[in-house]
XYZ file of C-alpha atoms in Angstrom:
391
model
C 131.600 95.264 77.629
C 127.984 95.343 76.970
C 127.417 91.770 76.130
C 129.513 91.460 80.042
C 127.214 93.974 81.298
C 124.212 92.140 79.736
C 124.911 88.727 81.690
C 125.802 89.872 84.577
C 122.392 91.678 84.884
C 120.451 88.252 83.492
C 122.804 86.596 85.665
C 121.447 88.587 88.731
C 117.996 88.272 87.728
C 117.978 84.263 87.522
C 119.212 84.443 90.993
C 116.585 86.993 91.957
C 114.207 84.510 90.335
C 115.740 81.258 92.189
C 115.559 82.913 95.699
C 111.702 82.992 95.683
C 109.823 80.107 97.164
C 108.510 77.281 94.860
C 105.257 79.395 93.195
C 105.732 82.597 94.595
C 106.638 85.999 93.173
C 108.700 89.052 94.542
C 105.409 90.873 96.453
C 107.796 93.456 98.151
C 106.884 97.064 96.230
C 109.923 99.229 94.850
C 109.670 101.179 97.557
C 107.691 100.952 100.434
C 104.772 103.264 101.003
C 104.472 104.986 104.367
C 101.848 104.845 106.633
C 101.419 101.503 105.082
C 100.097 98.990 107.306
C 96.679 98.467 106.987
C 95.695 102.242 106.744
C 97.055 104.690 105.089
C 97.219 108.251 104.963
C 94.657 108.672 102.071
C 92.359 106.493 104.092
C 93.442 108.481 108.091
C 92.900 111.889 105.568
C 89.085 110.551 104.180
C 88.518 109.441 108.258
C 89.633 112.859 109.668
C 87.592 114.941 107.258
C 84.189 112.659 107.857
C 84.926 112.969 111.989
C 85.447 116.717 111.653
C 82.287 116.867 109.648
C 80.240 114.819 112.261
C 79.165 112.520 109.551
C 78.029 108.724 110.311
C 79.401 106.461 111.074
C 82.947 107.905 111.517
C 81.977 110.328 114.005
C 79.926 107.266 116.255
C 83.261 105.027 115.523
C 85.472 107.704 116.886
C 83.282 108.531 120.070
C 83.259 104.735 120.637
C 87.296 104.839 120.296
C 87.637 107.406 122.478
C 85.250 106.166 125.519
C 87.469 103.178 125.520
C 90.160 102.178 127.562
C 92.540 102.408 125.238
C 92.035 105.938 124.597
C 93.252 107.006 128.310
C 95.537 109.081 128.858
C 96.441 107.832 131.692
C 97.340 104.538 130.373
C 100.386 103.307 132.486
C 102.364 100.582 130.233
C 103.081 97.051 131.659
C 106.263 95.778 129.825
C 107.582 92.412 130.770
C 110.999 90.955 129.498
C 109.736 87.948 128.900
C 105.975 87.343 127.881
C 104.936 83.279 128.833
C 101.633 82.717 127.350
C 100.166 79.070 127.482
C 97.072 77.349 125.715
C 94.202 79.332 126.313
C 95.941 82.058 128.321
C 97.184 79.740 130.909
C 99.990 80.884 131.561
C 98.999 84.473 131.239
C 101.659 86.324 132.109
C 102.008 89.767 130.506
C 100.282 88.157 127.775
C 96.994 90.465 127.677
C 99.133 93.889 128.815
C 101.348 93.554 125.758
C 98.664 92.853 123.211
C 96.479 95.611 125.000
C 99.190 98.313 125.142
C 99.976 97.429 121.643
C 96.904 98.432 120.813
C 96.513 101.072 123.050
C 99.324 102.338 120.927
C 97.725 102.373 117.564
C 94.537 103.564 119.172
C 96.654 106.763 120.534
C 98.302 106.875 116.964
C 94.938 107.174 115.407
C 93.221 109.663 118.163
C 96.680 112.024 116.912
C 95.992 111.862 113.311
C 92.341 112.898 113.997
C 92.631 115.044 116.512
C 96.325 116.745 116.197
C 96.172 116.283 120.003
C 99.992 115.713 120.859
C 99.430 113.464 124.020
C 98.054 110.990 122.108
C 101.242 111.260 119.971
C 103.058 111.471 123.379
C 101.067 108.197 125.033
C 101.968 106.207 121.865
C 104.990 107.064 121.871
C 105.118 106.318 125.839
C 103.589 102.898 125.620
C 106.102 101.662 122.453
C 108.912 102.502 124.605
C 108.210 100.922 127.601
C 108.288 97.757 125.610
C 110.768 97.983 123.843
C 113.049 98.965 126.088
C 111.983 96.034 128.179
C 110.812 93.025 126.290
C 113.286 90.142 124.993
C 111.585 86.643 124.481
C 108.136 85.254 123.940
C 107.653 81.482 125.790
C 105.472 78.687 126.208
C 103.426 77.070 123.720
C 101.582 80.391 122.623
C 104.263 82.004 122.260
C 103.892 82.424 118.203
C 99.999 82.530 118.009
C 100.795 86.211 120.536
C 103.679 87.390 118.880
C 101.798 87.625 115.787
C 99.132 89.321 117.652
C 100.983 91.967 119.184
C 103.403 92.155 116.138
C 100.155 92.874 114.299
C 99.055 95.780 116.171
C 102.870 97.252 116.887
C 103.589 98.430 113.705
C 100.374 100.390 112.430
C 100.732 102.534 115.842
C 104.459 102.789 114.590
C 103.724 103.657 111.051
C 101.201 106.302 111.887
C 103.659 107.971 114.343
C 106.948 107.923 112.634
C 105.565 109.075 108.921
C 103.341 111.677 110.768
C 103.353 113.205 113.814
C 105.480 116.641 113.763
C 106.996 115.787 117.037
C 110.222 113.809 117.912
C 110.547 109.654 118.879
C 114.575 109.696 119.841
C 113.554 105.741 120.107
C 112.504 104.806 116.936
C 115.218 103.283 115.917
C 115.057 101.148 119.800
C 111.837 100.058 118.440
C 112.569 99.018 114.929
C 115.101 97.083 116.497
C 112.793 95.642 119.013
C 110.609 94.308 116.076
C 114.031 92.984 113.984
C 114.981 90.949 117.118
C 112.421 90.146 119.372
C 109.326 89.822 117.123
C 110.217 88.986 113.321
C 112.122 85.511 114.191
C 109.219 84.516 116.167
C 107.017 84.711 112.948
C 108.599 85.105 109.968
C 109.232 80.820 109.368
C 105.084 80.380 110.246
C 103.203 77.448 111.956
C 101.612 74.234 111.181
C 98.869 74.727 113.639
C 95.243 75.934 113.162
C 95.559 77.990 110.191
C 94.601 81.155 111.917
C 97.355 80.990 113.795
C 100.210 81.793 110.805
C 97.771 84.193 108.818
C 98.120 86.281 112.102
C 101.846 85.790 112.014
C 102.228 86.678 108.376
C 100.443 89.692 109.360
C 102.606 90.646 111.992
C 105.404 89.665 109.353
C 103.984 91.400 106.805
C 103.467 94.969 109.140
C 107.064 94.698 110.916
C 108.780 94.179 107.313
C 107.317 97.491 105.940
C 108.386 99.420 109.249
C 111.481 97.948 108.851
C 111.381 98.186 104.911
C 112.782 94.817 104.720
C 111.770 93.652 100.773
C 113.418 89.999 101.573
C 110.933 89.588 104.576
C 108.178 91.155 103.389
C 108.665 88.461 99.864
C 108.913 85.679 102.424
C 105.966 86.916 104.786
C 103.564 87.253 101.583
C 104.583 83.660 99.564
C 103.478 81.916 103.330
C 100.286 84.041 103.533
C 99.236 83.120 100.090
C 99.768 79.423 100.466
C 98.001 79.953 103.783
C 95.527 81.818 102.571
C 94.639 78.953 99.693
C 94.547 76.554 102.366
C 92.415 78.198 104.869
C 88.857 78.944 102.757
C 88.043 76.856 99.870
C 86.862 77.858 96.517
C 85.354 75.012 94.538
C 87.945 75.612 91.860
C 90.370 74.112 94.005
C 88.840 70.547 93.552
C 88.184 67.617 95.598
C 89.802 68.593 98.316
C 90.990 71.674 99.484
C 94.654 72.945 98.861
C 96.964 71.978 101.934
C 100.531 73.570 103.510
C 103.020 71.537 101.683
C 105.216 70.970 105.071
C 102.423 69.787 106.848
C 102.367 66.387 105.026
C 97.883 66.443 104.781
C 98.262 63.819 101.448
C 95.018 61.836 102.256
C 91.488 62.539 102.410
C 91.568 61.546 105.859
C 94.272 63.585 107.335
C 92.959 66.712 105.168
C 89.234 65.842 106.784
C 90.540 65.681 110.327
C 92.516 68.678 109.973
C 89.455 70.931 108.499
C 87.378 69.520 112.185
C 86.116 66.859 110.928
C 84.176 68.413 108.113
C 83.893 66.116 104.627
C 81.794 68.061 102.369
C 83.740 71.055 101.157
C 81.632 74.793 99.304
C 82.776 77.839 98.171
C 84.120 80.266 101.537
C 83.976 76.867 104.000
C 87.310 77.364 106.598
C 89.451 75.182 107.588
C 87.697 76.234 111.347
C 84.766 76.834 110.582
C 83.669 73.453 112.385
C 85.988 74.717 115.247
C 84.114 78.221 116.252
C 83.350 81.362 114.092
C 85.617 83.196 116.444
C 88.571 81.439 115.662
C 87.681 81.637 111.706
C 87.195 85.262 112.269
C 90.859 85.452 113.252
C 91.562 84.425 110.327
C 89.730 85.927 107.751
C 90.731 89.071 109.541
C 94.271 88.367 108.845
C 93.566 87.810 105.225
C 91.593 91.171 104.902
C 94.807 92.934 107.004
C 97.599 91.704 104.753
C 95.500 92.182 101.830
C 94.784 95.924 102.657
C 98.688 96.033 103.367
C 99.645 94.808 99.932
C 97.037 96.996 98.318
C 98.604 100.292 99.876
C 101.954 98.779 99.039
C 100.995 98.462 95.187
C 100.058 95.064 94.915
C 96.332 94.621 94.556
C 95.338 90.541 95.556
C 91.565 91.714 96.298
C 91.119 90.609 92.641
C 92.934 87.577 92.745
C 92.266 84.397 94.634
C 93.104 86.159 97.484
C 90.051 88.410 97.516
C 87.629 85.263 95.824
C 88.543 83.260 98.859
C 88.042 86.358 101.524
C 84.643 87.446 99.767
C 83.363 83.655 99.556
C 84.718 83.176 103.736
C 82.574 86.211 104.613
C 79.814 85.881 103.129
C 79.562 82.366 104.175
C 80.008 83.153 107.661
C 78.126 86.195 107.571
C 74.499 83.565 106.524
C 75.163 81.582 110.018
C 76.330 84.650 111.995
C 72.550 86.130 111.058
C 70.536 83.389 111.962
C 70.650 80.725 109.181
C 70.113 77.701 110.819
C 73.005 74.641 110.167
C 72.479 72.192 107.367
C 72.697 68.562 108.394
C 76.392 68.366 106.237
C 77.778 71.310 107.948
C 79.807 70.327 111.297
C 76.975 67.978 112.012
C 74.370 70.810 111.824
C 75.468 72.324 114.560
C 77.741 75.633 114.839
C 79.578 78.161 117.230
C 79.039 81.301 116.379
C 80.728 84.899 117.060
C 82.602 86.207 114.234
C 83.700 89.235 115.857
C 84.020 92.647 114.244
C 86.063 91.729 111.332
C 84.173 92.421 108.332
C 84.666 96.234 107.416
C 88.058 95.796 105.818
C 87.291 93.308 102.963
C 83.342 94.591 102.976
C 84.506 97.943 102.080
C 87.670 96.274 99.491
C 84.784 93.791 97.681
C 81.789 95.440 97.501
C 82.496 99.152 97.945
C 85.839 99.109 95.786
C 85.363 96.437 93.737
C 81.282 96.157 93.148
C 80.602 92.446 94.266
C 77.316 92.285 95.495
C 77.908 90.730 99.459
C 74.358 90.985 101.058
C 75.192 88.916 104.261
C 78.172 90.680 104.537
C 76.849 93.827 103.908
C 74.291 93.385 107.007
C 76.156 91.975 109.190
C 78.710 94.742 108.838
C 75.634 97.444 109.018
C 74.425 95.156 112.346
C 77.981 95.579 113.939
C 78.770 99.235 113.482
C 80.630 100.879 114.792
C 83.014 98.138 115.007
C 85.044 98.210 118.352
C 87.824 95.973 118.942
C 88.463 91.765 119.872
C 91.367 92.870 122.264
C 93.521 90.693 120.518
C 94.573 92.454 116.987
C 91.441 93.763 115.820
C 90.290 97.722 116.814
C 88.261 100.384 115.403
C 87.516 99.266 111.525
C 84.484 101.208 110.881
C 86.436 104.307 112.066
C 89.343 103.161 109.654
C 87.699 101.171 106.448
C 84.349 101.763 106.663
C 82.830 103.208 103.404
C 86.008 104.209 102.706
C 87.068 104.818 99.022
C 90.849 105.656 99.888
């Protein structure tokens, strides 16, 4: 009986093994810790005690929140059924309403926690109904790139409202299922574009599978963003050449050179966009810094794996140029396009706060951006949420 018992259970476990992609590891924690997309209630506790206090710069972060539009209470939501968003937002339509009411939502989530103020509870919940009571498809060829936006911002408002507000959402379960259906498929298999685009859909992944507390997409979500991840800022440890996306076939020097913008001389924290635009790259390494903050709170730390090495590297190599270094000659030609965008305060405060790596540029450019305010895409209020946080 116990030698049955015994391979049955090694049995299960070599399947267990089997299932994961080629590389990867089970990521998904035991169980999943709630609010636990990108802030948690440790950090929303540290946030509310430092706003109460009037202590900078929480309490300048949360006046800039609350001047904003997202902040009104008197926010009407624009669901659409169908969202058709083209290259470039053209088609746009309801493509800017949905990611703005998304975060509308998690903006109204966080003004709750801090301020106990139910209509901001109420206006969440308001603005997460309206879509999902509405929305069914995403089209055209942007289609992924915005459900991974919105689906990044959906479920921290969701999070934050379900696991804490005292009051009742009788549609919760409408917009879990909303997520499950409408949002996850769209994702969860990733892209072969820019690489910004799937580290913002493994983020949206990553977010809707803790909501949903789905372990098998949450596994899936995380083994894509690490490959991603490896192939989107280089470390010199990777060789050569930087690491590619094994399905998208980059096995010369000349494909993987046209695919990081033309760019042929490779350093530690170089993108594969940074030849593109620091706006686009910012995407990016904001994504990294949002699924690793996610997979911290969830129990899996990858700030001190490659993970983090590659995030600390991209930042601080961005953050040089963003201040005013001039281009070298070998860099995109010696000429760059700058605006990085107010994504630094979540892996600033991971590296150097937590951690103790010293992140100068970084550190200044964070200090030059404060309070951090949002790109209207996925990005809002970080300095409120991360900054010198030690939750």
């Amino acid at each position: 009986m116990h030698r049955t018992a015994l391979f049955a259970a090694s049995a299960a476990l070599v399947a267990g093994v089997l299932a994961w992609p080629a590389g990867a590891a089970p990521s998904a924690p035991g169980t999943f810790v709630h609010p636990g997309v990108t802030v948690s209630k440790g950090q929303l506790d540290f946030t509310r005690s430092k706003v109460n206090a009037g202590a900078q710069p929480w309490k300048g972060a949360f006046d800039r929140m609350m001047a904003s539009k997202y902040a009104d209470l008197n926010r009407t939501p624009r669901p659409r059924a169908v969202v058709e968003c083209g290259s470039y937002s053209n088609p746009n339509y309801g493509c800017t309403d949905e990611r703005e009411d998304a975060i509308a939502a998690y903006t109204h989530a966080l003004a709750w926690y801090l301020t106990r103020d139910e209509r901001h509870a109420r206006k969440a919940i308001e603005l997460m109904d309206a879509w999902s009571a509405v929305i069914r498809d995403h089209t055209d060829s942007n289609a992924p790139l915005q459900t991974g936006w919105a689906g990044s911002s959906w479920p921290r408002a969701a999070e934050i409202i379900k696991y804490t507000y005292t009051g009742t959402w009788a549609n919760s379960g409408r917009f879990a299922t909303m997520l499950r259906t409408v949002y996850l498929p769209e994702v969860i298999n990733g892209s072969n574009s820019n690489g910004n685009w799937e580290l913002s859909m493994m983020e949206a992944a990553v977010g809707i599978a803790v909501f949903l507390e789905d372990k098998a997409s949450y596994d899936k979500a995380m083994a894509k963003f690490r490959t991603r991840t490896a192939a989107y800022v280089y470390l010199e440890s990777d060789g050569a050449l930087p690491k590619t996306v094994p399905s998208q076939n980059l096995n010369t020097r000349e494909k993987v050179v046209k695919y990081w913008q033309g760019q042929s001389t490779f350093v530690n924290g170089l993108s594969q966009e940074t030849c593109r635009d620091f706006t686009h790259t910012g995407y990016g390494l904001s994504a990294i810094s949002h699924v690793a903050e996610t997979s911290r709170i969830q129990g899996l730390d990858l700030y001190g794996t490659d993970v983090g090495e590659r995030l600390r590297h991209g930042l601080g190599f961005h953050a040089k140029y963003q201040l005013g270094a001039g281009a070298e000659g070998w860099l995109c030609g010696g000429s760059l396009k700058l605006g990085l965008g107010p994504v630094t305060e979540v892996g600033h405060n991971a590296l150097a706060n937590r951690l103790g790596h010293v992140m100068t540029n970084t550190g200044t450019l964070t200090q030059r951006g404060r309070p951090a305010g949002s790109n209207n895409l996925f990005v809002a209020w970080e300095t409120l949420t991360h900054g010198d946080s030690p939750a």
